[in-house]
Tab-separated table of C-alpha atoms in Angstrom:
chain	number	residue	atom	x	y	z
A	7	UNK	CA	10.695	210.159	4.135
A	8	UNK	CA	11.982	212.745	4.232
A	9	UNK	CA	14.976	214.793	3.720
A	10	UNK	CA	17.050	215.189	6.787
A	11	UNK	CA	17.815	218.672	5.005
A	12	UNK	CA	14.388	219.455	5.075
A	13	UNK	CA	12.544	221.836	6.882
A	14	UNK	CA	9.594	221.947	9.199
A	15	UNK	CA	7.546	223.782	5.614
A	16	UNK	CA	8.802	221.187	3.012
A	17	UNK	CA	7.902	218.310	4.814
A	18	UNK	CA	3.904	219.303	5.613
A	19	UNK	CA	4.000	220.261	1.882
A	20	UNK	CA	5.656	215.788	1.041
A	21	UNK	CA	3.305	215.532	3.914
A	22	UNK	CA	0.815	215.695	1.159
A	23	UNK	CA	2.026	214.519	-1.583
A	24	UNK	CA	3.332	210.332	0.140
A	25	UNK	CA	-0.131	210.599	1.222
A	26	UNK	CA	-2.117	211.745	-2.586
A	27	UNK	CA	-0.610	209.634	-4.241
A	28	UNK	CA	0.209	206.181	-1.964
A	29	UNK	CA	-3.877	206.458	-2.470
A	30	UNK	CA	-3.862	205.832	-5.573
A	31	UNK	CA	-1.462	203.545	-6.054
A	32	UNK	CA	-3.777	201.681	-3.196
A	33	UNK	CA	-6.953	202.449	-4.857
A	34	UNK	CA	-5.279	202.096	-8.302
A	35	UNK	CA	-4.195	197.739	-7.136
A	36	UNK	CA	-7.771	197.510	-6.292
A	37	UNK	CA	-9.927	198.586	-9.226
A	38	UNK	CA	-7.612	195.958	-11.118
A	39	UNK	CA	-8.254	193.055	-8.474
A	40	UNK	CA	-11.235	193.978	-6.888
A	41	UNK	CA	-11.369	190.110	-5.269
A	42	UNK	CA	-7.828	190.596	-3.855
A	43	UNK	CA	-9.530	193.493	-0.871
A	44	UNK	CA	-10.782	191.107	1.026
A	45	UNK	CA	-7.937	188.948	3.405
A	46	UNK	CA	-8.734	185.308	2.669
A	47	UNK	CA	-9.499	183.941	6.341
A	48	UNK	CA	-8.429	181.000	7.859
A	49	UNK	CA	-13.385	180.891	9.130
A	50	UNK	CA	-11.315	178.810	12.475
A	51	UNK	CA	-9.821	182.397	13.213
A	52	UNK	CA	-13.745	183.959	14.689
A	53	UNK	CA	-11.513	186.835	15.481
A	54	UNK	CA	-9.425	187.908	12.291
A	55	UNK	CA	-12.391	186.560	9.138
A	56	UNK	CA	-15.191	189.172	11.672
A	57	UNK	CA	-12.618	191.458	10.928
A	58	UNK	CA	-11.138	190.848	7.280
A	59	UNK	CA	-15.041	191.539	6.826
A	60	UNK	CA	-16.339	194.461	8.640
A	61	UNK	CA	-13.278	196.050	6.911
A	62	UNK	CA	-14.568	194.892	3.885
A	63	UNK	CA	-17.921	196.370	3.952
A	64	UNK	CA	-17.402	200.088	6.055
A	65	UNK	CA	-14.798	200.824	2.444
A	66	UNK	CA	-12.198	201.495	4.888
A	67	UNK	CA	-9.631	199.782	2.001
A	68	UNK	CA	-9.968	202.481	0.160
A	69	UNK	CA	-10.930	205.082	2.961
A	70	UNK	CA	-7.122	207.128	4.192
A	71	UNK	CA	-7.196	209.913	6.590
A	72	UNK	CA	-5.105	212.560	5.429
A	73	UNK	CA	-3.173	215.510	6.686
A	74	UNK	CA	-4.968	218.497	6.781
A	75	UNK	CA	-5.885	220.614	4.036
A	76	UNK	CA	-5.671	225.201	3.622
A	77	UNK	CA	-8.854	224.937	1.542
A	78	UNK	CA	-8.382	228.385	-0.668
A	79	UNK	CA	-7.851	228.825	-3.970
A	80	UNK	CA	-4.540	228.818	-4.043
A	81	UNK	CA	-4.188	225.669	-1.769
A	82	UNK	CA	-6.780	224.283	-4.380
A	83	UNK	CA	-4.965	225.014	-7.703
A	84	UNK	CA	-2.512	223.158	-5.243
A	85	UNK	CA	-3.894	220.300	-4.849
A	86	UNK	CA	-5.010	219.572	-8.660
A	87	UNK	CA	-0.933	220.030	-9.094
A	88	UNK	CA	-0.242	216.700	-6.593
A	89	UNK	CA	-3.157	214.674	-7.650
A	90	UNK	CA	-1.819	215.277	-11.544
A	91	UNK	CA	1.610	214.701	-10.246
A	92	UNK	CA	0.198	211.684	-8.712
A	93	UNK	CA	-1.686	209.449	-11.347
A	94	UNK	CA	1.109	210.454	-14.002
A	95	UNK	CA	2.872	208.692	-10.755
A	96	UNK	CA	0.715	205.479	-11.104
A	97	UNK	CA	-0.273	205.352	-14.613
A	98	UNK	CA	3.931	204.647	-15.792
A	99	UNK	CA	3.689	201.624	-13.246
A	100	UNK	CA	2.249	198.478	-14.895
A	101	UNK	CA	0.792	195.688	-12.560
A	102	UNK	CA	2.115	192.515	-13.576
A	103	UNK	CA	-2.139	191.232	-12.434
A	104	UNK	CA	0.046	186.892	-12.165
A	105	UNK	CA	2.409	188.222	-10.411
A	106	UNK	CA	0.522	190.337	-7.761
A	107	UNK	CA	-2.091	187.553	-7.750
A	108	UNK	CA	0.291	185.019	-6.200
A	109	UNK	CA	2.286	187.687	-4.179
A	110	UNK	CA	-1.232	188.466	-2.523
A	111	UNK	CA	-1.626	184.421	-1.434
A	112	UNK	CA	1.136	184.581	0.617
A	113	UNK	CA	0.736	187.781	1.655
A	114	UNK	CA	-2.571	186.117	3.441
A	115	UNK	CA	-1.046	183.453	4.815
A	116	UNK	CA	1.910	184.704	6.284
A	117	UNK	CA	0.200	188.922	8.080
A	118	UNK	CA	-1.632	186.403	10.428
A	119	UNK	CA	1.097	185.091	11.569
A	120	UNK	CA	2.367	188.087	12.585
A	121	UNK	CA	2.554	188.749	16.472
A	122	UNK	CA	-0.373	188.722	17.615
A	123	UNK	CA	0.047	189.323	20.963
A	124	UNK	CA	0.943	192.990	20.866
A	125	UNK	CA	-1.055	194.917	22.125
A	126	UNK	CA	-1.332	196.780	19.120
A	127	UNK	CA	-3.582	193.792	16.555
A	128	UNK	CA	-4.684	193.095	20.226
A	129	UNK	CA	-9.338	193.355	19.954
A	130	UNK	CA	-10.019	196.418	17.939
A	131	UNK	CA	-6.649	197.104	16.459
A	132	UNK	CA	-6.904	193.033	15.146
A	133	UNK	CA	-7.386	195.334	12.477
A	134	UNK	CA	-4.627	197.455	12.379
A	135	UNK	CA	-3.626	193.492	10.524
A	136	UNK	CA	-5.401	194.425	7.327
A	137	UNK	CA	-4.156	197.830	7.148
A	138	UNK	CA	-0.683	195.737	7.111
A	139	UNK	CA	-1.752	193.961	4.297
A	140	UNK	CA	-3.162	197.063	2.290
A	141	UNK	CA	0.689	197.823	2.469
A	142	UNK	CA	2.573	194.989	1.649
A	143	UNK	CA	0.514	194.152	-1.279
A	144	UNK	CA	0.329	198.422	-2.389
A	145	UNK	CA	4.184	197.517	-2.371
A	146	UNK	CA	4.234	194.838	-3.759
A	147	UNK	CA	2.444	195.940	-6.959
A	148	UNK	CA	4.590	198.534	-7.929
A	149	UNK	CA	7.821	197.367	-7.232
A	150	UNK	CA	7.590	193.885	-8.858
A	151	UNK	CA	11.808	193.899	-9.193
A	152	UNK	CA	11.518	192.762	-5.382
A	153	UNK	CA	7.416	192.442	-5.021
A	154	UNK	CA	6.510	189.449	-1.592
A	155	UNK	CA	9.233	188.457	0.346
A	156	UNK	CA	9.055	186.111	3.424
A	157	UNK	CA	9.485	187.879	6.541
A	158	UNK	CA	8.514	191.446	4.935
A	159	UNK	CA	5.287	191.619	7.645
A	160	UNK	CA	7.553	191.389	10.251
A	161	UNK	CA	9.792	194.400	9.240
A	162	UNK	CA	6.283	197.045	8.164
A	163	UNK	CA	4.560	195.725	10.779
A	164	UNK	CA	7.895	197.877	13.470
A	165	UNK	CA	7.410	200.581	11.057
A	166	UNK	CA	3.405	200.729	11.395
A	167	UNK	CA	3.495	200.255	15.181
A	168	UNK	CA	5.951	202.959	15.717
A	169	UNK	CA	3.635	205.736	13.438
A	170	UNK	CA	0.847	204.175	13.886
A	171	UNK	CA	-0.518	205.600	10.217
A	172	UNK	CA	-0.144	203.373	6.874
A	173	UNK	CA	1.271	205.775	4.168
A	174	UNK	CA	4.434	206.828	6.745
A	175	UNK	CA	4.582	203.320	7.233
A	176	UNK	CA	4.249	202.435	3.868
A	177	UNK	CA	6.286	205.270	2.364
A	178	UNK	CA	9.405	204.486	5.688
A	179	UNK	CA	8.988	200.804	4.699
A	180	UNK	CA	9.748	201.165	0.871
A	181	UNK	CA	12.912	203.428	1.689
A	182	UNK	CA	13.881	200.711	4.438
A	183	UNK	CA	13.717	197.839	1.391
A	184	UNK	CA	14.779	200.316	-1.233
A	185	UNK	CA	18.406	199.746	1.055
A	186	UNK	CA	18.126	195.758	1.622
A	187	UNK	CA	15.629	194.300	-1.056
A	188	UNK	CA	18.911	192.766	-2.071
A	189	UNK	CA	18.635	190.690	1.036
A	190	UNK	CA	15.526	189.087	0.169
A	191	UNK	CA	16.943	187.896	-2.873
A	192	UNK	CA	19.692	184.148	-2.673
A	193	UNK	CA	22.444	186.745	-3.318
A	194	UNK	CA	22.246	188.748	-1.410
A	195	UNK	CA	21.761	185.920	1.141
A	196	UNK	CA	24.572	183.936	0.916
A	197	UNK	CA	26.675	187.314	0.956
A	198	UNK	CA	26.079	188.732	4.151
A	199	UNK	CA	26.528	185.043	5.316
A	200	UNK	CA	29.605	185.074	3.280
A	201	UNK	CA	30.466	188.223	5.040
A	202	UNK	CA	29.574	187.487	8.611
A	203	UNK	CA	31.791	183.870	8.057
A	204	UNK	CA	35.226	185.374	7.807
A	205	UNK	CA	34.649	188.451	10.527
A	206	UNK	CA	34.378	185.711	12.528
A	207	UNK	CA	37.421	183.560	11.700
A	208	UNK	CA	38.942	187.315	11.679
A	209	UNK	CA	37.246	187.309	16.065
A	210	UNK	CA	37.283	183.660	16.595
A	211	UNK	CA	39.436	180.603	14.337
A	212	UNK	CA	38.117	178.019	16.656
A	213	UNK	CA	34.578	178.929	16.825
A	214	UNK	CA	34.240	179.621	12.918
A	215	UNK	CA	36.062	175.957	12.154
A	216	UNK	CA	33.490	174.159	14.443
A	217	UNK	CA	31.066	176.157	12.714
A	218	UNK	CA	32.066	175.358	9.705
A	219	UNK	CA	31.627	171.941	9.726
A	220	UNK	CA	30.006	170.251	6.699
A	221	UNK	CA	27.491	169.011	9.670
A	222	UNK	CA	26.801	172.540	10.933
A	223	UNK	CA	26.041	173.760	7.599
A	224	UNK	CA	27.738	176.993	8.820
A	225	UNK	CA	26.165	180.216	9.907
A	226	UNK	CA	23.258	179.742	7.556
A	227	UNK	CA	20.887	179.619	10.270
A	228	UNK	CA	22.227	183.585	11.320
A	229	UNK	CA	20.526	184.755	7.988
A	230	UNK	CA	16.766	185.360	10.672
A	231	UNK	CA	19.240	187.494	13.148
A	232	UNK	CA	20.270	189.254	10.112
A	233	UNK	CA	16.889	189.252	7.964
A	234	UNK	CA	14.605	191.133	11.269
A	235	UNK	CA	17.423	192.761	12.837
A	236	UNK	CA	17.128	190.312	14.876
A	237	UNK	CA	13.056	190.738	16.192
A	238	UNK	CA	12.374	187.902	17.536
A	239	UNK	CA	15.903	187.344	19.866
A	240	UNK	CA	14.807	190.049	22.598
A	241	UNK	CA	12.231	191.419	24.290
A	242	UNK	CA	10.219	193.447	21.071
A	243	UNK	CA	10.739	196.934	22.443
A	244	UNK	CA	14.065	195.504	22.950
A	245	UNK	CA	14.679	195.110	19.489
A	246	UNK	CA	12.434	197.922	17.869
A	247	UNK	CA	15.602	200.400	20.265
A	248	UNK	CA	18.165	197.700	18.587
A	249	UNK	CA	16.656	198.441	15.470
A	250	UNK	CA	16.537	202.186	16.225
A	251	UNK	CA	20.021	201.578	17.016
A	252	UNK	CA	20.535	200.098	13.633
A	253	UNK	CA	19.294	202.001	11.178
A	254	UNK	CA	21.381	205.145	13.178
A	255	UNK	CA	24.703	204.510	11.057
A	256	UNK	CA	26.633	205.702	14.722
A	257	UNK	CA	28.567	202.608	14.706
A	258	UNK	CA	30.129	201.970	11.160
A	259	UNK	CA	33.870	201.676	9.226
A	260	UNK	CA	33.682	204.606	7.571
A	261	UNK	CA	32.418	206.682	10.518
A	262	UNK	CA	33.362	208.873	12.703
A	263	UNK	CA	34.169	207.211	15.522
A	264	UNK	CA	35.407	203.652	13.693
A	265	UNK	CA	38.522	205.921	11.978
A	266	UNK	CA	38.935	208.222	15.837
A	267	UNK	CA	40.112	204.933	17.120
A	268	UNK	CA	42.458	203.942	14.125
A	269	UNK	CA	44.125	206.452	14.402
A	270	UNK	CA	43.924	206.366	17.958
A	271	UNK	CA	46.000	203.303	17.387
A	272	UNK	CA	48.772	204.890	14.290
A	273	UNK	CA	49.501	207.217	17.231
A	274	UNK	CA	49.985	204.629	19.685
A	275	UNK	CA	52.210	202.634	17.472
A	276	UNK	CA	54.086	205.275	15.836
A	277	UNK	CA	55.120	206.536	19.609
A	278	UNK	CA	56.224	203.067	20.054
A	279	UNK	CA	58.305	202.755	16.992
A	280	UNK	CA	59.977	205.734	17.897
A	281	UNK	CA	58.694	207.823	14.239
A	282	UNK	CA	60.144	204.759	12.754
A	283	UNK	CA	57.066	202.998	10.740
A	284	UNK	CA	54.108	205.268	9.265
A	285	UNK	CA	52.763	203.063	7.137
A	286	UNK	CA	48.994	204.502	5.331
A	287	UNK	CA	46.023	202.565	6.550
A	288	UNK	CA	43.815	201.043	4.321
A	289	UNK	CA	40.910	201.602	3.995
A	290	UNK	CA	38.492	199.107	6.059
A	291	UNK	CA	36.136	196.606	5.539
A	292	UNK	CA	32.554	198.936	5.073
A	293	UNK	CA	31.212	195.644	3.980
A	294	UNK	CA	31.092	194.639	7.709
A	295	UNK	CA	27.985	196.649	9.173
A	296	UNK	CA	26.952	196.764	13.262
A	297	UNK	CA	24.703	194.151	12.782
A	298	UNK	CA	26.698	191.595	11.985
A	299	UNK	CA	29.067	192.964	14.722
A	300	UNK	CA	25.613	192.798	16.781
A	301	UNK	CA	25.768	188.677	14.721
A	302	UNK	CA	29.270	187.836	16.026
A	303	UNK	CA	28.842	189.305	19.725
A	304	UNK	CA	26.322	186.956	20.136
A	305	UNK	CA	28.000	183.985	18.901
A	306	UNK	CA	30.899	184.928	21.047
A	307	UNK	CA	28.739	185.392	24.439
A	308	UNK	CA	27.245	181.819	23.368
A	309	UNK	CA	30.510	180.401	22.470
A	310	UNK	CA	30.561	177.340	24.775
A	311	UNK	CA	27.590	176.365	23.922
A	312	UNK	CA	27.730	176.563	20.233
A	313	UNK	CA	31.211	174.499	20.496
A	314	UNK	CA	29.221	171.816	22.080
A	315	UNK	CA	26.414	171.444	19.393
A	316	UNK	CA	27.534	168.128	17.442
A	317	UNK	CA	25.553	168.474	14.204
A	318	UNK	CA	22.994	171.396	12.279
A	319	UNK	CA	19.992	169.802	14.259
A	320	UNK	CA	21.577	170.051	17.637
A	321	UNK	CA	22.390	173.816	16.815
A	322	UNK	CA	18.974	175.067	14.893
A	323	UNK	CA	17.965	173.672	18.232
A	324	UNK	CA	19.894	175.609	20.402
A	325	UNK	CA	19.633	179.260	18.136
A	326	UNK	CA	15.585	178.639	17.977
A	327	UNK	CA	15.895	178.858	22.347
A	328	UNK	CA	17.766	181.883	22.487
A	329	UNK	CA	14.484	183.574	21.157
A	330	UNK	CA	13.322	186.785	23.132
A	331	UNK	CA	15.885	185.614	26.036
A	332	UNK	CA	19.003	187.409	24.431
A	333	UNK	CA	19.958	190.578	26.663
A	334	UNK	CA	20.815	194.070	24.828
A	335	UNK	CA	22.610	195.676	26.528
A	336	UNK	CA	24.880	193.494	27.168
A	337	UNK	CA	25.128	192.807	23.469
A	338	UNK	CA	25.603	195.573	21.813
A	339	UNK	CA	28.358	196.818	24.858
A	340	UNK	CA	29.650	192.640	23.123
A	341	UNK	CA	29.334	194.227	20.017
A	342	UNK	CA	31.151	197.782	21.005
A	343	UNK	CA	33.974	195.827	22.141
A	344	UNK	CA	34.817	193.748	18.567
A	345	UNK	CA	34.113	196.632	16.467
A	346	UNK	CA	37.068	197.957	18.568
A	347	UNK	CA	39.009	195.614	18.575
A	348	UNK	CA	38.152	195.216	15.049
A	349	UNK	CA	39.605	198.302	14.364
A	350	UNK	CA	42.712	197.742	16.381
A	351	UNK	CA	43.382	194.960	14.780
A	352	UNK	CA	43.204	196.504	11.729
A	353	UNK	CA	45.608	198.649	11.870
A	354	UNK	CA	47.590	196.495	13.917
A	355	UNK	CA	48.405	194.432	11.073
A	356	UNK	CA	48.858	197.425	8.633
A	357	UNK	CA	52.141	197.734	11.165
A	358	UNK	CA	53.073	194.510	11.230
A	359	UNK	CA	52.963	194.070	7.145
A	360	UNK	CA	55.015	196.844	6.827
A	361	UNK	CA	57.253	196.004	9.562
A	362	UNK	CA	57.418	192.548	7.548
A	363	UNK	CA	58.277	194.158	3.896
A	364	UNK	CA	61.200	196.301	5.852
A	365	UNK	CA	62.380	193.405	7.057
A	366	UNK	CA	62.515	191.287	3.286
A	367	UNK	CA	64.011	194.926	2.127
A	368	UNK	CA	66.672	194.884	4.331
A	369	UNK	CA	67.210	190.520	4.020
A	370	UNK	CA	67.719	191.198	0.092
A	371	UNK	CA	69.975	193.771	0.408
A	372	UNK	CA	71.850	192.452	2.865
A	373	UNK	CA	71.608	189.413	0.621
A	374	UNK	CA	72.940	191.679	-2.697
A	375	UNK	CA	75.423	193.118	-0.511
A	376	UNK	CA	77.346	189.803	-0.520
A	377	UNK	CA	77.735	188.809	-3.448
A	378	UNK	CA	79.218	192.195	-4.760
A	379	UNK	CA	82.065	192.018	-2.374
C-alpha cells in the first residue's frame, strides 16, 4: 500500500488520504443501497445474527477510526484538499446497483463460511466478520471489472487478521487483487493450470501422464491451492507465513538467485567443455512463478499416493484429505530444490541443443566435402 521508496512522513500523509478516500467510498455505496448495510444472516446462526443487528444499529458500518490529525489551520486546509480529492475520485466511479446487489447476495453467503474458528472471529471478534463484509462490498462496488468472486473472502480475511485495520486491509488487498484479478476469471484459471501441467511434465513425465488421463481431469484440483495461496493445505499460521514468502518474490526465475544459479551452472559446463561451447543462455520462462514450484513440490512429495488414485473421485478425496496436514518446512525445502534443479536443467538443455547443432553442422560440412571430392 506504500511505495517502497516512501519516507515515514510520506506514509503518514498517504495513510490519511487513503483513509478519507475509503470512508467516502464506503458511505457512497451505503447511501445508494441502504438495505445492503445489514448482513443477511440465517436466524439459526444466533451469534452472527445478533452481531449483524448490533453492528447496523450502532452505526459502526460507516464509522471508522482514522489516523490522528493535527488540528492546526494548515492541517485543516490540507484536510479540505484531501476530502475534495477523495470526492472527485468517488464521484468519478459509476456504481451499478443491480450488479452490486448480486455481489452482496454472494458475499452474504460466503462471509459466514470464513474460518470462524480463528481467534480473530471468536466472541466479540465476530464483529470482524461485518468489517470483512464491508471491505468486500466496497471493493466490488468500485471494481466492477473484477467484482466479487468466491474465495476473495478468505484472501481478505488474511489481510484483515494480520493488519487488524479495515482501511489498511482494504487497500492492501486491492493492490493484491489488481495483480491476481485474472486468476478469478476462467481464462486465468485455465492458464495457471496449463502452466502447472507444463512444469510437472518437465519435472516428472510419469506423474504428469497419469494425472492427465481422461478420467482424472488433469490438475484442476490445484486451482484452489494456487488461488488461495495454499491457505487450507497448511496449519493457519504456516499458511500466513507461506503467503508472506510468496509475496516477497524472493525466488522467481527473473530473480538474482535464479540468475546466479544459472550462471554458475553455465560456467561449470564451459569448464567441462574447455571453453569450446559458449552458448548464450535463453531467458528463463518467468511464467513459472514460485507458487507453481510450491504446487509441484506437493505433487512430487505425494507422488506415490497420487499414482495410486485411479479416477477423479479418488483424486479429489485424497487431495481434500491433505487440508491442514502438510508440513511447510519440508514443502519449502522440496520447492527450492525443484526450483534450482529447473534453473540448472534450463542451462543443461541449452548446452545440449548447442552441442547437437554443432554436430549437425559438422556432419553437413563432411557430406559437402565428399560431394566435391
